[in-house]
PDB file of C-alpha atoms in Angstrom:
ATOM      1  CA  UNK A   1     192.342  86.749  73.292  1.00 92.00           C
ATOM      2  CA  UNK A   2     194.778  88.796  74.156  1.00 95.00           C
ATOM      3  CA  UNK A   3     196.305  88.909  70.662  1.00 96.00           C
ATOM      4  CA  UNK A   4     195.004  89.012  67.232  1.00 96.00           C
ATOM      5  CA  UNK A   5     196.022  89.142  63.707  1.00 97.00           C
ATOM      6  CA  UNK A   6     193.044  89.510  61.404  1.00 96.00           C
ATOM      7  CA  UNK A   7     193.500  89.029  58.129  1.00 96.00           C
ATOM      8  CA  UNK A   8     196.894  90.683  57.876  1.00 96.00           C
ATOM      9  CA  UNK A   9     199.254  91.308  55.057  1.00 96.00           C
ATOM     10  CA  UNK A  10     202.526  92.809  54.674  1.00 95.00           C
ATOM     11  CA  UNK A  11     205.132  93.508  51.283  1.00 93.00           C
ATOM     12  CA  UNK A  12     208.765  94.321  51.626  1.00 90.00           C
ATOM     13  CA  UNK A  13     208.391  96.168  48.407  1.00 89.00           C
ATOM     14  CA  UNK A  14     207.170  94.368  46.015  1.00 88.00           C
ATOM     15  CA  UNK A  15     207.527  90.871  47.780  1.00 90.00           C
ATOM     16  CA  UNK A  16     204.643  90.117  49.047  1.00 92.00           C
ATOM     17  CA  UNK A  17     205.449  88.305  51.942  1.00 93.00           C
ATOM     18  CA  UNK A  18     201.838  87.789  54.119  1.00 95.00           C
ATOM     19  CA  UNK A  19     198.087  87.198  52.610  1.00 95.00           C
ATOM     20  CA  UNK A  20     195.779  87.939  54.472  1.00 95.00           C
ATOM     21  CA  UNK A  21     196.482  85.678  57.525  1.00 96.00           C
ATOM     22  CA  UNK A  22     194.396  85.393  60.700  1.00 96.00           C
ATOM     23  CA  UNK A  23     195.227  83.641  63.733  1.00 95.00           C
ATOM     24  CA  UNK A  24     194.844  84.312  67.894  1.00 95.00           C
ATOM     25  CA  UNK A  25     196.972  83.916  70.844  1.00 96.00           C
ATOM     26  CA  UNK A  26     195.294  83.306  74.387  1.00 95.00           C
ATOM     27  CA  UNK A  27     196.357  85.168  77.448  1.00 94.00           C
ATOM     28  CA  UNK A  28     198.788  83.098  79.440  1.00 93.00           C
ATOM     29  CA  UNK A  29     199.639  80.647  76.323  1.00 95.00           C
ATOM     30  CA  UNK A  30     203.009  80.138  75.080  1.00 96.00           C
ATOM     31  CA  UNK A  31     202.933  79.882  71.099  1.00 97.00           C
ATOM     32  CA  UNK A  32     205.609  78.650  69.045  1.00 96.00           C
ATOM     33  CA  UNK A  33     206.171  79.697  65.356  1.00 96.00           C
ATOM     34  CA  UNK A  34     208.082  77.618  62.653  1.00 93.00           C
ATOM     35  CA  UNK A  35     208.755  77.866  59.292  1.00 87.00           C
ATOM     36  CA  UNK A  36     211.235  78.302  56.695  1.00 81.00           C
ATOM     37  CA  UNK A  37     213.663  80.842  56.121  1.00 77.00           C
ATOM     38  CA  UNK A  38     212.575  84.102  54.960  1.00 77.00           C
ATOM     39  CA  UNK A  39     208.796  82.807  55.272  1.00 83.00           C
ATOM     40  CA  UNK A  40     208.087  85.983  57.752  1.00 87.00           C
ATOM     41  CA  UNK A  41     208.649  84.835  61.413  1.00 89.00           C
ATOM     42  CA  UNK A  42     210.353  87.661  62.419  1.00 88.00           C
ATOM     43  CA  UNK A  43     207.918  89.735  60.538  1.00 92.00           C
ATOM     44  CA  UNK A  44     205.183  88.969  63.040  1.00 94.00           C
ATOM     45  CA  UNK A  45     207.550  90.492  65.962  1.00 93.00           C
ATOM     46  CA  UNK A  46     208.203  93.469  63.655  1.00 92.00           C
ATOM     47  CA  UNK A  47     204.389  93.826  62.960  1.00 94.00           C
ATOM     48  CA  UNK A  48     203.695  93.365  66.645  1.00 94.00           C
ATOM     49  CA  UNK A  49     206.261  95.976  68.151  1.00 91.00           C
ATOM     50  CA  UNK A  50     204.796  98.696  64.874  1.00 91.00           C
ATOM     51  CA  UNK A  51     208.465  98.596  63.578  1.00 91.00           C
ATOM     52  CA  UNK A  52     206.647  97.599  60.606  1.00 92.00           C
ATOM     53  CA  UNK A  53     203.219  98.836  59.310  1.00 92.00           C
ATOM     54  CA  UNK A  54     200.716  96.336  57.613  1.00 93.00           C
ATOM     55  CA  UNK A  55     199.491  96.898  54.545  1.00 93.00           C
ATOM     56  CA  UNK A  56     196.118  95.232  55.177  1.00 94.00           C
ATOM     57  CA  UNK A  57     194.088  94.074  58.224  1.00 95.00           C
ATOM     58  CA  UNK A  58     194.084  94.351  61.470  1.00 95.00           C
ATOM     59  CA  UNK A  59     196.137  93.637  64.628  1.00 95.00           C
ATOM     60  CA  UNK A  60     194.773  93.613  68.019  1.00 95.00           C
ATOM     61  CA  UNK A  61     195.690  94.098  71.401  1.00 94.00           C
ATOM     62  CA  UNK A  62     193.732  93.404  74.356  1.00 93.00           C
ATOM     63  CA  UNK A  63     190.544  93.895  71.747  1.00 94.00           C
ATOM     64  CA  UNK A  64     192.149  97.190  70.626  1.00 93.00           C
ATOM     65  CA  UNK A  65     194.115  98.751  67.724  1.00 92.00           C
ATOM     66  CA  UNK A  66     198.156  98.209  68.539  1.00 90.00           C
ATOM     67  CA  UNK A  67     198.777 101.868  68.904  1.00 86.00           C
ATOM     68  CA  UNK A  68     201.279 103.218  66.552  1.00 83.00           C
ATOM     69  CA  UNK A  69     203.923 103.885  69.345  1.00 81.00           C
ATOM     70  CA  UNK A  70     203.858 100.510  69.983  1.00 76.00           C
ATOM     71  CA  UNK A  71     205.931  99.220  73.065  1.00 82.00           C
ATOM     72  CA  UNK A  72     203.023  96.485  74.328  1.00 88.00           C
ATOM     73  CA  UNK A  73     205.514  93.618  74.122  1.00 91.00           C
ATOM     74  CA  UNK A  74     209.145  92.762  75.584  1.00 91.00           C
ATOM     75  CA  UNK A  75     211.410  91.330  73.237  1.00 91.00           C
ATOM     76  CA  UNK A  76     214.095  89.100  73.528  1.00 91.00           C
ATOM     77  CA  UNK A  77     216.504  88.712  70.245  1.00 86.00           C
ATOM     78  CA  UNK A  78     218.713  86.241  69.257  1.00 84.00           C
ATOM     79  CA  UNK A  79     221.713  87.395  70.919  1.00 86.00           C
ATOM     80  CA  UNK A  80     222.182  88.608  74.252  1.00 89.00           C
ATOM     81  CA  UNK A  81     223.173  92.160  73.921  1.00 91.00           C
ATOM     82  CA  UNK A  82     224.919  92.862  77.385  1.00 94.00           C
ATOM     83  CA  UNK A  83     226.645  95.878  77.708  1.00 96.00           C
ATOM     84  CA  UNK A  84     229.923  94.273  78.539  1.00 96.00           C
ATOM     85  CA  UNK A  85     231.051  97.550  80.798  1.00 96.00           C
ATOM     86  CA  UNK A  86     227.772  96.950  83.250  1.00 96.00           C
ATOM     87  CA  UNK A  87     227.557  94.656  85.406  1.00 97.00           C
ATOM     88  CA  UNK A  88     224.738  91.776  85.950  1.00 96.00           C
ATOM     89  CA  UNK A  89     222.773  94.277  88.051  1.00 96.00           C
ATOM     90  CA  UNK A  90     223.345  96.639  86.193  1.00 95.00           C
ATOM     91  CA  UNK A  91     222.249  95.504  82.521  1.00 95.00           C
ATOM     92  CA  UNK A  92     218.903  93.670  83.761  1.00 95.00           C
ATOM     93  CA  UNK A  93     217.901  97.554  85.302  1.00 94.00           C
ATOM     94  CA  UNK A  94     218.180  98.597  81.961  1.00 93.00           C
ATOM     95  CA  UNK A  95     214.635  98.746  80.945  1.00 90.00           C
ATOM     96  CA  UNK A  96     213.648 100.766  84.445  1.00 90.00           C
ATOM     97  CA  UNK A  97     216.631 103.417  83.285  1.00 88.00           C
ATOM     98  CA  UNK A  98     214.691 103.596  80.391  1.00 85.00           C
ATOM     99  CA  UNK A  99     211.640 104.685  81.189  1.00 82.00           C
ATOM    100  CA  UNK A 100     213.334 106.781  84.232  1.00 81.00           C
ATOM    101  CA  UNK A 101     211.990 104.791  86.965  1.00 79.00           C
ATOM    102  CA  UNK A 102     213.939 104.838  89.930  1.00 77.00           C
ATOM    103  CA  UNK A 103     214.055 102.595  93.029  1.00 72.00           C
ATOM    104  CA  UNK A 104     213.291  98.947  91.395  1.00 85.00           C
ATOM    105  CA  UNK A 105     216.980  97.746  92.513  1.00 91.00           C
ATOM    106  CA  UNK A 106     215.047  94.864  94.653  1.00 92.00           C
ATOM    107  CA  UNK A 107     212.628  93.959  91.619  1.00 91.00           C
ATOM    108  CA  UNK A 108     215.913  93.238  89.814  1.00 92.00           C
ATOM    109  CA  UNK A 109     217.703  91.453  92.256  1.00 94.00           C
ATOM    110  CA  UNK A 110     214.254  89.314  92.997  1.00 92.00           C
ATOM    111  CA  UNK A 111     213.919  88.276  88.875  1.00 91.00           C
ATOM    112  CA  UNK A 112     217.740  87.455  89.087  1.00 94.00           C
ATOM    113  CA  UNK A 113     217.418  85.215  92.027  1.00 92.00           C
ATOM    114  CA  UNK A 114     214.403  83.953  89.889  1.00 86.00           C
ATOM    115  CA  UNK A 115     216.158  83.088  86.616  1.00 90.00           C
ATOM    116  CA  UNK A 116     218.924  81.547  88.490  1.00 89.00           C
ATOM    117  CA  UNK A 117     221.412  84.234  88.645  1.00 93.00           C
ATOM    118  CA  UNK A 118     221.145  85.241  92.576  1.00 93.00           C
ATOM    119  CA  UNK A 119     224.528  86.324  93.592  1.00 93.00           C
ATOM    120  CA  UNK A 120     225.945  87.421  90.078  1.00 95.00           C
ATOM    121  CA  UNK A 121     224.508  91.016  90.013  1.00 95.00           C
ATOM    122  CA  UNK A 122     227.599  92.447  90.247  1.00 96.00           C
ATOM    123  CA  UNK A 123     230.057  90.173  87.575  1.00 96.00           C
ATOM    124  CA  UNK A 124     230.255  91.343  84.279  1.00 97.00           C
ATOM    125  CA  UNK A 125     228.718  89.398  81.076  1.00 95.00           C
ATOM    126  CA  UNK A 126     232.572  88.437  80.143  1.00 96.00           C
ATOM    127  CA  UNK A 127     232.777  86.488  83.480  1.00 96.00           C
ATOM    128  CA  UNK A 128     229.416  84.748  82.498  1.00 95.00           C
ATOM    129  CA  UNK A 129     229.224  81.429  80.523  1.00 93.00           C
ATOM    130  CA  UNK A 130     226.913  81.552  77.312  1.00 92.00           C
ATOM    131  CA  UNK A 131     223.885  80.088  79.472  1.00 92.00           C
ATOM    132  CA  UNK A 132     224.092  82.849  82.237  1.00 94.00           C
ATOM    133  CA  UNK A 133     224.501  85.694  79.772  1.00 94.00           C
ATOM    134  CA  UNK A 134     221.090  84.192  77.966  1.00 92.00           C
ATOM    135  CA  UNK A 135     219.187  84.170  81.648  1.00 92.00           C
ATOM    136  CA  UNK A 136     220.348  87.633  82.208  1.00 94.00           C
ATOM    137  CA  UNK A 137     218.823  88.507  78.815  1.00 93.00           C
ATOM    138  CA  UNK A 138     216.145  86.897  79.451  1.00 92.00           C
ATOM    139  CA  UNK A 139     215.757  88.939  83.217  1.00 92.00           C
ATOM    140  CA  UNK A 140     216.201  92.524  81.503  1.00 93.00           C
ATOM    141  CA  UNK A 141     213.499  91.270  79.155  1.00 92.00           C
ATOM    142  CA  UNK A 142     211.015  90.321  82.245  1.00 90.00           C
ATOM    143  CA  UNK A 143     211.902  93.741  83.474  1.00 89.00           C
ATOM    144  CA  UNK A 144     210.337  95.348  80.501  1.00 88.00           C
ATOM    145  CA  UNK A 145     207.155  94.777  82.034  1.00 81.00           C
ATOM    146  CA  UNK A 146     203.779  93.863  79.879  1.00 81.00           C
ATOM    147  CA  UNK A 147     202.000  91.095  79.598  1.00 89.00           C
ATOM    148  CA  UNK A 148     203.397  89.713  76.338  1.00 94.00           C
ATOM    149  CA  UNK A 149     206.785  88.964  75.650  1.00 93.00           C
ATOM    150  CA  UNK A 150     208.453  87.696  72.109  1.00 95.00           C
ATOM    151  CA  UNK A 151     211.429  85.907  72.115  1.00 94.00           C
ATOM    152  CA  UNK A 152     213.143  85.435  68.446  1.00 92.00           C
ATOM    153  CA  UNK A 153     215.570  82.446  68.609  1.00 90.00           C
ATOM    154  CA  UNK A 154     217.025  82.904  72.109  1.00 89.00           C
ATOM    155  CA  UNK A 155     219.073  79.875  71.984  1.00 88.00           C
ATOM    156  CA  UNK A 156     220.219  79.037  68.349  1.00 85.00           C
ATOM    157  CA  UNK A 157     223.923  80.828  69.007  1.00 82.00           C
ATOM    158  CA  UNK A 158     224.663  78.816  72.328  1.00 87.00           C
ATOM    159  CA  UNK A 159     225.989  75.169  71.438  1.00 88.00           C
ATOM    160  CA  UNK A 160     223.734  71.644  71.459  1.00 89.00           C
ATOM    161  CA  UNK A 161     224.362  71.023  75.636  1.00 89.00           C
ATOM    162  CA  UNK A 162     223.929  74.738  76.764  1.00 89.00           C
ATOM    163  CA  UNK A 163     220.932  74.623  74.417  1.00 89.00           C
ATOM    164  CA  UNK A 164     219.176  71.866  75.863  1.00 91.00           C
ATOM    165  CA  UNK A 165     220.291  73.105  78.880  1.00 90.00           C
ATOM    166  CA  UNK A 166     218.195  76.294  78.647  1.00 90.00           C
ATOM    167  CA  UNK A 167     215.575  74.722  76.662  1.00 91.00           C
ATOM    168  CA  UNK A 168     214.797  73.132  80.108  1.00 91.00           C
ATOM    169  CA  UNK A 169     215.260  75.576  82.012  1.00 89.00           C
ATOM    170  CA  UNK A 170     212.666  77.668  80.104  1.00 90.00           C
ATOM    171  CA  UNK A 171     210.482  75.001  80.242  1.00 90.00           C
ATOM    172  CA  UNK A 172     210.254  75.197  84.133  1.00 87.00           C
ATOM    173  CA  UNK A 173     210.029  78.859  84.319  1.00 85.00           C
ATOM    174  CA  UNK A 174     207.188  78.528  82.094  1.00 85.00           C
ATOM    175  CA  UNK A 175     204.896  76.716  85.040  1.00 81.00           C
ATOM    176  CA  UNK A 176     205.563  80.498  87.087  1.00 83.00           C
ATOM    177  CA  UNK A 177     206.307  83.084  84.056  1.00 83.00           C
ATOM    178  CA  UNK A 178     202.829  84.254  84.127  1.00 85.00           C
ATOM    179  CA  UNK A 179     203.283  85.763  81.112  1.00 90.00           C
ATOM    180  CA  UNK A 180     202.065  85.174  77.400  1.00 94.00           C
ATOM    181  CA  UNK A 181     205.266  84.470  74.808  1.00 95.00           C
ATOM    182  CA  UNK A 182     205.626  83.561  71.799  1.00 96.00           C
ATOM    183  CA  UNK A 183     208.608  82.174  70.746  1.00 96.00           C
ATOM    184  CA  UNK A 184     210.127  82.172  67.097  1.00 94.00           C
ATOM    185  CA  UNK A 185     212.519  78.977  66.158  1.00 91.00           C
ATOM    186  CA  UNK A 186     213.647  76.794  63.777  1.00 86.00           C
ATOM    187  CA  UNK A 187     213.732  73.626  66.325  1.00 90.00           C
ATOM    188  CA  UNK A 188     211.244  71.120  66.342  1.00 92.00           C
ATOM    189  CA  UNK A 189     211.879  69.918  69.196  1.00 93.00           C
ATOM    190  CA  UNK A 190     212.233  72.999  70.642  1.00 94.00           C
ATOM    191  CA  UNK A 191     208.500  74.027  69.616  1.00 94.00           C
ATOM    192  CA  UNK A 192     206.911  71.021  70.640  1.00 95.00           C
ATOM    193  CA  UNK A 193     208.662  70.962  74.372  1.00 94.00           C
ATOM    194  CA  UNK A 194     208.046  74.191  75.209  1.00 95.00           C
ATOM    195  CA  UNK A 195     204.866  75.476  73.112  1.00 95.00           C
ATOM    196  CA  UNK A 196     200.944  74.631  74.374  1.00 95.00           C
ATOM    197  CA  UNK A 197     200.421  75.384  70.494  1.00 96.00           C
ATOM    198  CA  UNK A 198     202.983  75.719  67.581  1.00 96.00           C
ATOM    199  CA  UNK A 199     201.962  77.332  64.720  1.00 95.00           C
ATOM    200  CA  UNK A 200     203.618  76.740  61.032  1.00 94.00           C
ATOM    201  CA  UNK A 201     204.305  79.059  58.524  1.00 91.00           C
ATOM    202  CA  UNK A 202     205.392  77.896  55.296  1.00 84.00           C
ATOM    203  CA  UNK A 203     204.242  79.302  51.396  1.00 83.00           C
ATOM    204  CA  UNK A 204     205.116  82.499  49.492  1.00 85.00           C
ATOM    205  CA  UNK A 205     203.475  84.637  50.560  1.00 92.00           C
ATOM    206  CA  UNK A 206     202.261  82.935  53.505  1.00 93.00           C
ATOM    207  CA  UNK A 207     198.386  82.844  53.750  1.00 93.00           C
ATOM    208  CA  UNK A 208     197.423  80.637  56.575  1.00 91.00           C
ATOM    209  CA  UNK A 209     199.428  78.957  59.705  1.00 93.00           C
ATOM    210  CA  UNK A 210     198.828  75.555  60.169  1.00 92.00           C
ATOM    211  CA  UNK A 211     198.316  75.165  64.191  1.00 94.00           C
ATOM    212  CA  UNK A 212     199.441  71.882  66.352  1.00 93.00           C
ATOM    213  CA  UNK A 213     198.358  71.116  69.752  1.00 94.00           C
ATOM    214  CA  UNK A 214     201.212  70.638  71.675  1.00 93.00           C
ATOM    215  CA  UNK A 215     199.830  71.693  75.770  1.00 91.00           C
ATOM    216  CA  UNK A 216     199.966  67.864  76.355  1.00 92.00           C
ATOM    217  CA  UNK A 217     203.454  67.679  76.376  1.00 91.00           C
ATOM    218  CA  UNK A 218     204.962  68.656  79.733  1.00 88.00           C
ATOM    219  CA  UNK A 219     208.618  66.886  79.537  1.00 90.00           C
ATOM    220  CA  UNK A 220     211.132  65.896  77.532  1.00 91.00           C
ATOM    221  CA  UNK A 221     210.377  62.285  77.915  1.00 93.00           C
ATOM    222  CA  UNK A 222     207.143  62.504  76.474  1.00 92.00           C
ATOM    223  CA  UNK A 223     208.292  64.401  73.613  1.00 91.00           C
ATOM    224  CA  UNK A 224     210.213  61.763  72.425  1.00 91.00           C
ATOM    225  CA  UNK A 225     206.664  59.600  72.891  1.00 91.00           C
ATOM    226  CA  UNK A 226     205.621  62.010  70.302  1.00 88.00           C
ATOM    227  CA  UNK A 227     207.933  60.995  66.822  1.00 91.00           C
ATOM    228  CA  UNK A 228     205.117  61.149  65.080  1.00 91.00           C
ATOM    229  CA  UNK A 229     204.638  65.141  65.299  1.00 90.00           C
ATOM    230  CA  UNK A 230     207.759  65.960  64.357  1.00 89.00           C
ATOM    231  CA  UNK A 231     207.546  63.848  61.188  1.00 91.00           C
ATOM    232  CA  UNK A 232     204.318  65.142  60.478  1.00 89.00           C
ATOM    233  CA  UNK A 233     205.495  68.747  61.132  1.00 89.00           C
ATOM    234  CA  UNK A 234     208.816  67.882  58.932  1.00 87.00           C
ATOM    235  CA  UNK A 235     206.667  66.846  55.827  1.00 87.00           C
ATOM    236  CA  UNK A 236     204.638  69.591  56.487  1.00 84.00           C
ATOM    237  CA  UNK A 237     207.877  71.673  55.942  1.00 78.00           C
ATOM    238  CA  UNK A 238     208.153  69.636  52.789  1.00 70.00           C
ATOM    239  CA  UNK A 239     211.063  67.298  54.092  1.00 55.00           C
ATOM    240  CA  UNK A 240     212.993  70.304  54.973  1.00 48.00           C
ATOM    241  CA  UNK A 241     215.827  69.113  58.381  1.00 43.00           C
ATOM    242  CA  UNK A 242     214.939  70.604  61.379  1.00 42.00           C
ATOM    243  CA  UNK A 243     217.648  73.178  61.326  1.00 40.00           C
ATOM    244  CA  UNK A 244     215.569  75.397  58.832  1.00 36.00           C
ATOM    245  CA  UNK A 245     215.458  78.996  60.036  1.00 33.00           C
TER     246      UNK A 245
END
């Protein structure tokens, strides 16, 4: 596995928010997470990147100890954080500025023609509609590098057509991403289309995540096959809508 969480807990305080939970992530999958608001989602990513220190268990890498400097995943947030004075180009390099590499102009330009963007490099995110500037983010986070890459909630600010517009887009970069995500949401649907396995938080503190099988599902069509996961993961939720966060 290339990731592990054994038997970790974490407080904010004295909220207790994880007990003792264990679960693994496979090189090359791509793992949902759902769950309730405040249940810890975005805890894991915290946990993952060492912005956040468990207070019990262990968290492995590659079979090793995350080291405390952390910086083994890329991380895509919620919103797309351009810097609106850089262009395209410009704001994917980002990541190369930052760790003062030089001369990866043509590894930027290739991911851009990649996610769809070829011929925007040198616009500016204000010229860009909400989809675009979400690929772009999503480019500067491929040219962080590492294996491993966490995206919290990349669509949930762009409106229902743009969103199911880049839900399926995702989807078909996922056949060549090469990569092992995880993605945090609070869409079902979402989970199930693009997820081999979604994993459910729910509880307080959460102590287990319930895990579906979801690699059978390769389109939307057959998604919709599927009511009967959704309904199951719904009740599951206790009867909480879709929507939760």
């Amino acid at each position: 596995m290339i990731l592990e969480f054994n038997e970790v807990s974490f407080a904010y305080g004295e909220k207790k928010v994880l007990d003792k939970i264990s679960f693994g992530v496979e090189k090359g999958e791509f793992v949902a997470i759902i769950g309730p608001s405040g249940c810890g989602k975005s805890t894991l990513f915290r946990l993952i990147n060492r912005l956040e220190a468990q207070s019990g268990g262990e968290i492995l890498f590659n079979d090793e100890p995350i080291p405390e400097k952390g910086g083994i995943a890329a991380f895509m947030p919620q919103r797309d954080l351009l810097l609106p004075w850089r262009t395209v180009l410009k704001n994917v390099m980002l990541p190369f500025e930052l760790k003062k590499q030089k001369g990866n102009t043509e590894q930027a330009l290739d991911i851009l023609g990649r996610v769809g963007l070829g011929g925007c490099e040198n616009m500016y995110p204000s010229e860009l509609s909400g989809g675009m500037r979400q690929r772009a983010s999503f480019a500067r986070t491929l040219c962080t590098g590492g294996e491993l890459m966490l995206l919290d909630e990349p669509f949930s600010a762009l409106d229902s057509l743009t969103r199911t517009d880049m839900q399926d887009w995702l989807l078909k970069q996922k056949q060549t991403l090469d990569k092992t995500v995880i993605l945090v949401t609070h869409d079902i649907d979402e989970a199930l289309l693009l997820a081999d396995t979604v994993y459910l938080m729910d509880g307080s503190p959460v102590t287990s995540l319930k895990r579906t099988d979801a690699a059978f599902i390769h389109t939307r069509e057959e998604l919709y096959r599927q009511p009967e996961l959704k309904t199951r993961l719904l009740r599951e939720l206790g009867g909480k809508d879709e929507t939760c966060a």
